[in-house]
PDB file of C-alpha atoms in Angstrom:
ATOM      1  CA  MET A   1     100.082 123.891 125.035  1.00 80.00           C
ATOM      2  CA  THR A   2      99.055 121.731 122.013  1.00 88.00           C
ATOM      3  CA  THR A   3      98.424 118.295 123.283  1.00 92.00           C
ATOM      4  CA  HIS A   4      96.268 116.868 120.579  1.00 97.00           C
ATOM      5  CA  VAL A   5      96.875 116.039 116.828  1.00 98.00           C
ATOM      6  CA  LYS A   6      94.979 118.182 114.633  1.00 98.00           C
ATOM      7  CA  ALA A   7      95.420 116.696 111.375  1.00 98.00           C
ATOM      8  CA  VAL A   8      96.850 113.763 109.694  1.00 98.00           C
ATOM      9  CA  MET A   9      98.078 113.926 106.051  1.00 98.00           C
ATOM     10  CA  PHE A  10      98.267 110.664 104.111  1.00 98.00           C
ATOM     11  CA  ASP A  11     100.127 109.690 100.990  1.00 98.00           C
ATOM     12  CA  TRP A  12      97.502 107.675  98.607  1.00 97.00           C
ATOM     13  CA  ALA A  13      99.124 104.468  96.649  1.00 95.00           C
ATOM     14  CA  GLY A  14     100.383 102.128  99.047  1.00 96.00           C
ATOM     15  CA  THR A  15      99.277 103.912 102.329  1.00 98.00           C
ATOM     16  CA  VAL A  16      95.624 104.526 102.057  1.00 98.00           C
ATOM     17  CA  VAL A  17      94.860 102.621  98.720  1.00 98.00           C
ATOM     18  CA  ASP A  18      96.588 100.335  96.397  1.00 96.00           C
ATOM     19  CA  PHE A  19      98.365  97.604  98.737  1.00 97.00           C
ATOM     20  CA  GLY A  20     101.557  97.224  97.491  1.00 94.00           C
ATOM     21  CA  SER A  21     101.512 100.571  95.201  1.00 92.00           C
ATOM     22  CA  PHE A  22     101.292  98.611  92.189  1.00 90.00           C
ATOM     23  CA  ALA A  23      99.459 101.292  90.082  1.00 87.00           C
ATOM     24  CA  PRO A  24     102.443 103.532  89.453  1.00 84.00           C
ATOM     25  CA  THR A  25     105.348 100.581  89.462  1.00 87.00           C
ATOM     26  CA  THR A  26     103.560  98.290  86.929  1.00 90.00           C
ATOM     27  CA  ILE A  27     102.840 101.035  84.609  1.00 90.00           C
ATOM     28  CA  PHE A  28     106.444 102.503  84.527  1.00 92.00           C
ATOM     29  CA  VAL A  29     107.606  99.086  83.517  1.00 94.00           C
ATOM     30  CA  GLU A  30     105.164  99.070  80.742  1.00 93.00           C
ATOM     31  CA  ALA A  31     106.058 102.870  79.488  1.00 94.00           C
ATOM     32  CA  PHE A  32     109.905 102.029  79.374  1.00 96.00           C
ATOM     33  CA  LYS A  33     108.795  98.978  77.204  1.00 95.00           C
ATOM     34  CA  ARG A  34     106.514 100.547  75.016  1.00 94.00           C
ATOM     35  CA  GLU A  35     108.261 103.811  74.116  1.00 93.00           C
ATOM     36  CA  TYR A  36     111.738 102.188  73.679  1.00 95.00           C
ATOM     37  CA  ASP A  37     111.494  98.523  73.916  1.00 96.00           C
ATOM     38  CA  PHE A  38     113.464  98.891  76.962  1.00 97.00           C
ATOM     39  CA  ASP A  39     113.104  96.324  80.064  1.00 96.00           C
ATOM     40  CA  ILE A  40     113.105  97.578  83.712  1.00 96.00           C
ATOM     41  CA  SER A  41     112.407  95.382  86.586  1.00 94.00           C
ATOM     42  CA  LEU A  42     109.684  95.996  89.028  1.00 91.00           C
ATOM     43  CA  GLU A  43     112.263  96.456  91.682  1.00 90.00           C
ATOM     44  CA  GLU A  44     114.117  98.838  89.721  1.00 94.00           C
ATOM     45  CA  ALA A  45     111.018 100.950  88.968  1.00 93.00           C
ATOM     46  CA  ARG A  46     110.280 100.952  92.896  1.00 89.00           C
ATOM     47  CA  VAL A  47     113.488 102.623  93.952  1.00 89.00           C
ATOM     48  CA  PRO A  48     112.555 106.108  93.523  1.00 87.00           C
ATOM     49  CA  MET A  49     108.803 106.014  94.639  1.00 83.00           C
ATOM     50  CA  GLY A  50     107.328 108.852  96.189  1.00 81.00           C
ATOM     51  CA  LEU A  51     108.991 111.343  93.626  1.00 84.00           C
ATOM     52  CA  GLY A  52     106.988 113.134  90.961  1.00 85.00           C
ATOM     53  CA  LYS A  53     106.428 110.876  87.819  1.00 89.00           C
ATOM     54  CA  TRP A  54     108.953 112.901  85.473  1.00 93.00           C
ATOM     55  CA  GLU A  55     111.434 112.933  88.266  1.00 92.00           C
ATOM     56  CA  HIS A  56     110.671 109.398  89.031  1.00 93.00           C
ATOM     57  CA  ILE A  57     111.500 108.208  85.389  1.00 95.00           C
ATOM     58  CA  GLN A  58     114.635 110.280  85.540  1.00 96.00           C
ATOM     59  CA  ALA A  59     115.860 108.488  88.892  1.00 96.00           C
ATOM     60  CA  VAL A  60     115.106 105.180  87.275  1.00 96.00           C
ATOM     61  CA  GLY A  61     117.291 105.927  84.329  1.00 97.00           C
ATOM     62  CA  ALA A  62     119.982 106.993  86.524  1.00 97.00           C
ATOM     63  CA  LEU A  63     120.365 104.029  88.460  1.00 96.00           C
ATOM     64  CA  PRO A  64     123.650 102.620  87.513  1.00 97.00           C
ATOM     65  CA  GLU A  65     122.227  99.096  86.515  1.00 96.00           C
ATOM     66  CA  VAL A  66     119.772 100.819  84.359  1.00 97.00           C
ATOM     67  CA  ASP A  67     122.031 103.357  82.870  1.00 97.00           C
ATOM     68  CA  SER A  68     124.439 100.752  81.816  1.00 97.00           C
ATOM     69  CA  ARG A  69     121.725  98.718  80.023  1.00 97.00           C
ATOM     70  CA  TRP A  70     120.561 101.986  78.320  1.00 97.00           C
ATOM     71  CA  GLN A  71     124.265 103.101  77.015  1.00 97.00           C
ATOM     72  CA  THR A  72     124.651  99.448  75.851  1.00 96.00           C
ATOM     73  CA  GLN A  73     121.310  99.855  73.901  1.00 96.00           C
ATOM     74  CA  PHE A  74     121.317 103.412  72.720  1.00 97.00           C
ATOM     75  CA  GLY A  75     124.994 104.419  73.080  1.00 97.00           C
ATOM     76  CA  GLN A  76     124.604 107.235  75.475  1.00 97.00           C
ATOM     77  CA  SER A  77     122.730 107.976  78.803  1.00 97.00           C
ATOM     78  CA  MET A  78     119.082 108.785  78.916  1.00 97.00           C
ATOM     79  CA  GLN A  79     118.370 112.194  77.855  1.00 96.00           C
ATOM     80  CA  LYS A  80     115.769 114.875  78.907  1.00 97.00           C
ATOM     81  CA  GLU A  81     113.909 114.015  75.593  1.00 97.00           C
ATOM     82  CA  ASP A  82     113.983 110.487  76.294  1.00 97.00           C
ATOM     83  CA  ILE A  83     112.453 111.069  79.761  1.00 97.00           C
ATOM     84  CA  ASP A  84     109.771 113.395  78.027  1.00 96.00           C
ATOM     85  CA  LYS A  85     108.569 110.756  75.836  1.00 96.00           C
ATOM     86  CA  ILE A  86     108.658 108.135  78.415  1.00 96.00           C
ATOM     87  CA  TYR A  87     106.494 110.289  80.444  1.00 94.00           C
ATOM     88  CA  GLN A  88     104.119 111.086  77.778  1.00 94.00           C
ATOM     89  CA  THR A  89     103.791 107.303  77.092  1.00 94.00           C
ATOM     90  CA  PHE A  90     103.312 106.816  81.086  1.00 91.00           C
ATOM     91  CA  MET A  91     100.581 109.335  81.741  1.00 91.00           C
ATOM     92  CA  PRO A  92      97.752 108.235  79.754  1.00 93.00           C
ATOM     93  CA  LEU A  93      98.331 104.729  80.726  1.00 91.00           C
ATOM     94  CA  GLN A  94      98.430 105.814  84.431  1.00 90.00           C
ATOM     95  CA  VAL A  95      95.255 107.901  84.104  1.00 94.00           C
ATOM     96  CA  LYS A  96      93.300 105.064  82.217  1.00 92.00           C
ATOM     97  CA  LYS A  97      94.647 102.270  84.988  1.00 91.00           C
ATOM     98  CA  VAL A  98      94.786 104.044  88.297  1.00 94.00           C
ATOM     99  CA  ALA A  99      90.964 103.845  89.311  1.00 95.00           C
ATOM    100  CA  GLU A 100      91.440 100.131  89.084  1.00 94.00           C
ATOM    101  CA  HIS A 101      93.785 100.318  92.110  1.00 94.00           C
ATOM    102  CA  ALA A 102      91.456 102.330  94.200  1.00 96.00           C
ATOM    103  CA  ASP A 103      90.937  99.524  96.845  1.00 97.00           C
ATOM    104  CA  LEU A 104      91.277 100.486 100.498  1.00 98.00           C
ATOM    105  CA  ILE A 105      94.132  99.007 102.375  1.00 98.00           C
ATOM    106  CA  PRO A 106      92.744  96.823 105.124  1.00 97.00           C
ATOM    107  CA  GLY A 107      91.909  98.989 108.224  1.00 98.00           C
ATOM    108  CA  ALA A 108      92.220 102.197 106.516  1.00 98.00           C
ATOM    109  CA  LYS A 109      88.574 103.284 106.605  1.00 98.00           C
ATOM    110  CA  GLU A 110      88.189 102.155 110.324  1.00 98.00           C
ATOM    111  CA  VAL A 111      91.317 104.324 111.287  1.00 98.00           C
ATOM    112  CA  ILE A 112      90.383 107.369 109.076  1.00 98.00           C
ATOM    113  CA  ASP A 113      86.977 107.451 110.710  1.00 98.00           C
ATOM    114  CA  GLY A 114      88.194 107.101 114.108  1.00 98.00           C
ATOM    115  CA  LEU A 115      90.454 109.891 113.347  1.00 98.00           C
ATOM    116  CA  ARG A 116      87.702 112.213 112.221  1.00 98.00           C
ATOM    117  CA  GLU A 117      85.395 111.113 115.359  1.00 98.00           C
ATOM    118  CA  LYS A 118      88.565 112.935 117.508  1.00 97.00           C
ATOM    119  CA  GLY A 119      88.144 115.836 115.505  1.00 97.00           C
ATOM    120  CA  ILE A 120      91.363 115.224 113.399  1.00 98.00           C
ATOM    121  CA  LYS A 121      91.427 116.660 109.968  1.00 98.00           C
ATOM    122  CA  ILE A 122      92.339 114.285 107.170  1.00 98.00           C
ATOM    123  CA  GLY A 123      94.978 115.762 104.450  1.00 98.00           C
ATOM    124  CA  SER A 124      96.524 113.989 101.631  1.00 98.00           C
ATOM    125  CA  CYS A 125      99.236 114.385  98.850  1.00 98.00           C
ATOM    126  CA  THR A 126     100.779 112.228  96.270  1.00 95.00           C
ATOM    127  CA  GLY A 127     103.587 111.749  93.604  1.00 91.00           C
ATOM    128  CA  TYR A 128     100.686 111.581  91.282  1.00 92.00           C
ATOM    129  CA  PRO A 129     100.064 114.703  88.899  1.00 91.00           C
ATOM    130  CA  ARG A 130      96.511 116.402  89.126  1.00 95.00           C
ATOM    131  CA  VAL A 131      95.456 114.604  85.954  1.00 95.00           C
ATOM    132  CA  VAL A 132      95.925 111.133  87.687  1.00 94.00           C
ATOM    133  CA  LEU A 133      94.740 112.237  90.899  1.00 96.00           C
ATOM    134  CA  ASP A 134      91.263 113.562  89.582  1.00 97.00           C
ATOM    135  CA  GLU A 135      90.732 110.018  88.423  1.00 96.00           C
ATOM    136  CA  LEU A 136      91.748 108.281  91.674  1.00 97.00           C
ATOM    137  CA  ILE A 137      89.723 110.711  94.157  1.00 98.00           C
ATOM    138  CA  PRO A 138      86.230 109.407  92.875  1.00 98.00           C
ATOM    139  CA  ALA A 139      87.174 106.026  92.538  1.00 97.00           C
ATOM    140  CA  ALA A 140      88.519 106.232  96.161  1.00 98.00           C
ATOM    141  CA  LYS A 141      85.372 108.004  97.323  1.00 98.00           C
ATOM    142  CA  ASN A 142      83.328 104.902  96.094  1.00 97.00           C
ATOM    143  CA  LYS A 143      85.165 102.734  98.193  1.00 97.00           C
ATOM    144  CA  GLY A 144      84.711 104.729 101.300  1.00 97.00           C
ATOM    145  CA  TYR A 145      87.656 107.391 101.397  1.00 98.00           C
ATOM    146  CA  SER A 146      87.367 110.928 100.715  1.00 98.00           C
ATOM    147  CA  PRO A 147      90.310 112.975 102.488  1.00 98.00           C
ATOM    148  CA  ASP A 148      89.171 116.717 103.274  1.00 98.00           C
ATOM    149  CA  CYS A 149      91.885 117.939 101.194  1.00 98.00           C
ATOM    150  CA  ALA A 150      94.115 116.523  98.238  1.00 98.00           C
ATOM    151  CA  VAL A 151      97.237 118.060  96.757  1.00 98.00           C
ATOM    152  CA  ALA A 152      99.007 116.596  93.783  1.00 96.00           C
ATOM    153  CA  THR A 153     102.465 117.021  92.775  1.00 94.00           C
ATOM    154  CA  ASP A 154     101.999 119.454  90.139  1.00 94.00           C
ATOM    155  CA  ASP A 155      99.519 121.585  91.790  1.00 96.00           C
ATOM    156  CA  LEU A 156     102.129 124.015  93.113  1.00 95.00           C
ATOM    157  CA  LYS A 157     104.899 126.142  91.224  1.00 93.00           C
ATOM    158  CA  ALA A 158     107.276 125.197  94.274  1.00 93.00           C
ATOM    159  CA  GLY A 159     107.280 121.502  93.349  1.00 88.00           C
ATOM    160  CA  GLY A 160     106.694 118.334  94.905  1.00 92.00           C
ATOM    161  CA  ARG A 161     108.663 115.807  97.105  1.00 94.00           C
ATOM    162  CA  PRO A 162     111.013 115.882  99.150  1.00 94.00           C
ATOM    163  CA  ALA A 163     110.017 119.521  99.527  1.00 97.00           C
ATOM    164  CA  PRO A 164     107.450 120.380 102.180  1.00 98.00           C
ATOM    165  CA  TYR A 165     105.154 122.620  99.912  1.00 98.00           C
ATOM    166  CA  MET A 166     102.245 120.108  99.380  1.00 98.00           C
ATOM    167  CA  LEU A 167     102.024 119.423 102.990  1.00 98.00           C
ATOM    168  CA  LEU A 168     102.307 123.131 103.787  1.00 98.00           C
ATOM    169  CA  GLN A 169      99.348 123.738 101.326  1.00 98.00           C
ATOM    170  CA  ASN A 170      97.168 121.279 103.414  1.00 98.00           C
ATOM    171  CA  MET A 171      97.671 123.012 106.180  1.00 98.00           C
ATOM    172  CA  ILE A 172      96.507 126.341 104.430  1.00 98.00           C
ATOM    173  CA  GLU A 173      93.593 124.468 103.102  1.00 98.00           C
ATOM    174  CA  LEU A 174      92.478 122.749 106.387  1.00 98.00           C
ATOM    175  CA  ALA A 175      93.253 125.873 108.350  1.00 98.00           C
ATOM    176  CA  VAL A 176      95.578 124.005 110.745  1.00 98.00           C
ATOM    177  CA  ASP A 177      97.924 126.374 112.560  1.00 96.00           C
ATOM    178  CA  GLU A 178     100.639 124.340 114.308  1.00 97.00           C
ATOM    179  CA  VAL A 179     103.100 122.192 112.351  1.00 98.00           C
ATOM    180  CA  LYS A 180     103.894 120.148 115.394  1.00 97.00           C
ATOM    181  CA  ALA A 181     100.324 119.121 115.623  1.00 98.00           C
ATOM    182  CA  CYS A 182     100.489 117.312 112.130  1.00 98.00           C
ATOM    183  CA  VAL A 183     101.227 114.001 111.204  1.00 98.00           C
ATOM    184  CA  LYS A 184     102.662 112.563 107.819  1.00 98.00           C
ATOM    185  CA  VAL A 185     101.957 109.054 106.767  1.00 98.00           C
ATOM    186  CA  ASP A 186     103.788 107.330 103.935  1.00 97.00           C
ATOM    187  CA  ASP A 187     105.311 104.553 102.544  1.00 96.00           C
ATOM    188  CA  SER A 188     108.060 106.073 100.649  1.00 94.00           C
ATOM    189  CA  VAL A 189     111.555 107.608 101.840  1.00 94.00           C
ATOM    190  CA  PRO A 190     110.933 110.701  99.848  1.00 94.00           C
ATOM    191  CA  GLY A 191     107.267 111.067 101.549  1.00 96.00           C
ATOM    192  CA  ILE A 192     108.922 110.783 104.856  1.00 97.00           C
ATOM    193  CA  THR A 193     111.509 113.282 104.032  1.00 97.00           C
ATOM    194  CA  GLU A 194     108.641 115.704 102.763  1.00 98.00           C
ATOM    195  CA  GLY A 195     107.224 115.232 106.314  1.00 98.00           C
ATOM    196  CA  LEU A 196     110.544 116.022 108.046  1.00 98.00           C
ATOM    197  CA  ASN A 197     111.117 119.045 105.869  1.00 98.00           C
ATOM    198  CA  ALA A 198     107.617 120.376 106.888  1.00 98.00           C
ATOM    199  CA  GLY A 199     108.398 119.960 110.730  1.00 98.00           C
ATOM    200  CA  MET A 200     105.838 117.182 111.255  1.00 98.00           C
ATOM    201  CA  TRP A 201     105.626 113.864 112.867  1.00 98.00           C
ATOM    202  CA  THR A 202     106.290 111.207 110.413  1.00 98.00           C
ATOM    203  CA  VAL A 203     105.446 107.582 110.212  1.00 98.00           C
ATOM    204  CA  GLY A 204     106.616 105.106 107.561  1.00 98.00           C
ATOM    205  CA  LEU A 205     104.607 102.122 106.639  1.00 98.00           C
ATOM    206  CA  LEU A 206     106.659  98.921 106.135  1.00 98.00           C
ATOM    207  CA  LEU A 207     104.252  96.196 104.672  1.00 98.00           C
ATOM    208  CA  SER A 208     101.481  97.698 102.907  1.00 97.00           C
ATOM    209  CA  GLY A 209     103.464 100.057 100.486  1.00 94.00           C
ATOM    210  CA  ASN A 210     106.446 100.384  98.174  1.00 89.00           C
ATOM    211  CA  GLU A 211     109.080  98.886  99.948  1.00 91.00           C
ATOM    212  CA  ALA A 212     107.953  95.448 100.785  1.00 94.00           C
ATOM    213  CA  GLY A 213     106.228  95.348  97.508  1.00 90.00           C
ATOM    214  CA  LEU A 214     103.606  92.689  98.747  1.00 94.00           C
ATOM    215  CA  THR A 215     100.190  92.114  97.308  1.00 94.00           C
ATOM    216  CA  GLN A 216      97.323  92.305  99.672  1.00 96.00           C
ATOM    217  CA  GLU A 217      96.809  88.421  98.924  1.00 96.00           C
ATOM    218  CA  GLN A 218     100.622  87.902  99.973  1.00 96.00           C
ATOM    219  CA  PHE A 219     100.328  89.800 102.911  1.00 97.00           C
ATOM    220  CA  GLU A 220      97.212  88.003 104.440  1.00 96.00           C
ATOM    221  CA  HIS A 221      98.438  84.661 103.483  1.00 97.00           C
ATOM    222  CA  ALA A 222     102.026  84.922 104.459  1.00 97.00           C
ATOM    223  CA  ASP A 223     103.515  83.361 107.577  1.00 96.00           C
ATOM    224  CA  GLU A 224     105.404  85.278 110.208  1.00 95.00           C
ATOM    225  CA  ALA A 225     108.782  84.248 108.716  1.00 97.00           C
ATOM    226  CA  THR A 226     107.932  85.887 105.292  1.00 96.00           C
ATOM    227  CA  LEU A 227     106.062  88.968 107.173  1.00 97.00           C
ATOM    228  CA  ALA A 228     109.416  89.457 109.158  1.00 97.00           C
ATOM    229  CA  ALA A 229     111.647  89.233 106.018  1.00 96.00           C
ATOM    230  CA  ALA A 230     109.777  91.788 104.318  1.00 96.00           C
ATOM    231  CA  ARG A 231     109.678  93.919 107.316  1.00 97.00           C
ATOM    232  CA  VAL A 232     113.249  93.721 107.480  1.00 97.00           C
ATOM    233  CA  LYS A 233     113.732  94.633 103.533  1.00 94.00           C
ATOM    234  CA  ALA A 234     111.399  97.717 104.370  1.00 96.00           C
ATOM    235  CA  GLN A 235     113.178  98.728 107.857  1.00 97.00           C
ATOM    236  CA  ASP A 236     116.564  98.870 105.885  1.00 96.00           C
ATOM    237  CA  ALA A 237     115.199 101.299 102.949  1.00 94.00           C
ATOM    238  CA  PHE A 238     113.692 103.479 105.966  1.00 96.00           C
ATOM    239  CA  ALA A 239     117.100 102.930 108.113  1.00 96.00           C
ATOM    240  CA  HIS A 240     118.310 106.542 107.383  1.00 95.00           C
ATOM    241  CA  SER A 241     114.909 108.410 106.496  1.00 96.00           C
ATOM    242  CA  GLY A 242     114.379 109.905 110.137  1.00 97.00           C
ATOM    243  CA  ALA A 243     110.990 108.633 110.320  1.00 98.00           C
ATOM    244  CA  HIS A 244     109.599 109.051 113.854  1.00 98.00           C
ATOM    245  CA  TYR A 245     107.596 105.665 113.611  1.00 98.00           C
ATOM    246  CA  LEU A 246     107.711 102.577 111.532  1.00 98.00           C
ATOM    247  CA  ILE A 247     104.403 100.607 111.687  1.00 98.00           C
ATOM    248  CA  ASP A 248     103.136  97.799 109.278  1.00 98.00           C
ATOM    249  CA  THR A 249     100.256  99.228 107.835  1.00 98.00           C
ATOM    250  CA  ILE A 250      97.800 102.286 108.311  1.00 98.00           C
ATOM    251  CA  ALA A 251      95.723  99.625 111.002  1.00 98.00           C
ATOM    252  CA  ASP A 252      98.518 100.377 113.180  1.00 98.00           C
ATOM    253  CA  LEU A 253      98.228 104.056 113.270  1.00 98.00           C
ATOM    254  CA  PRO A 254      95.951 104.482 116.431  1.00 98.00           C
ATOM    255  CA  GLY A 255      98.486 103.546 118.594  1.00 98.00           C
ATOM    256  CA  VAL A 256     101.190 105.988 117.124  1.00 98.00           C
ATOM    257  CA  ILE A 257      98.512 108.909 117.433  1.00 98.00           C
ATOM    258  CA  ALA A 258      98.055 108.137 121.062  1.00 98.00           C
ATOM    259  CA  ASP A 259     101.858 108.142 121.803  1.00 98.00           C
ATOM    260  CA  ILE A 260     102.346 111.476 119.854  1.00 98.00           C
ATOM    261  CA  GLU A 261      99.533 113.153 121.673  1.00 98.00           C
ATOM    262  CA  GLN A 262     101.368 112.002 125.013  1.00 97.00           C
ATOM    263  CA  ARG A 263     104.581 113.373 123.601  1.00 97.00           C
ATOM    264  CA  LEU A 264     103.116 116.511 122.640  1.00 97.00           C
ATOM    265  CA  ALA A 265     101.359 116.753 126.464  1.00 96.00           C
ATOM    266  CA  ASN A 266     105.058 116.305 127.658  1.00 96.00           C
ATOM    267  CA  GLY A 267     106.341 119.340 125.723  1.00 96.00           C
ATOM    268  CA  GLU A 268     107.848 117.555 122.793  1.00 96.00           C
ATOM    269  CA  ARG A 269     107.571 118.284 119.430  1.00 96.00           C
ATOM    270  CA  PRO A 270     108.709 116.683 116.134  1.00 96.00           C
TER     271      PRO A 270
END
């Protein structure tokens, strides 16, 4: 009977690097503005976070408020060719700037080093396409983070989130043979759904990622009332996600891993 976690699969932005997940969101805003002189808010850009980036643009365009403004400005809803154009503007901007957002979230290195000391393998996947991830990986390595496996949203023909294929590819590359011994950690609902679809334990992050939208400086200088409000906002977003655990940041993960291993010892599975 399995009693130990064998692998933890992490998302990237808002989970291990880029506190607040600002690299993708700010560039979505910029891409809409550059290509169509169309304004979306940072909050609107955050709504579909976790999806592949083409699908993310499509989902932003389908938001009722955005669709209404788009129809007012252009006379119809966003079309596939509009999504393609915004994506083509987004991609070089993202490739150029993603390495600027490679700082590790506080506690990430210590937690991941601790997992490795326990013999736990470190996987990763992302809504970023491979061309972006290939810029982020060396930048993060220079900061002290290098996962054992990294799968991008366009690496697999089967597609990205919320389907489980990137996580299952992690299992193959890491040679991990039991899904119940794997944990998915993510700051977005599609990332949690991905983990559930794979049959893994799932951990949602409330304060370091997309849902709270705090900068690291805001997080570090916030009083408890401010953090509590941000926590509630993120909890509301995750309310129907099905996540097994919700914690503030990756720094709180060791206690979750210990609890999961106790549950495994008791014969539980995700």
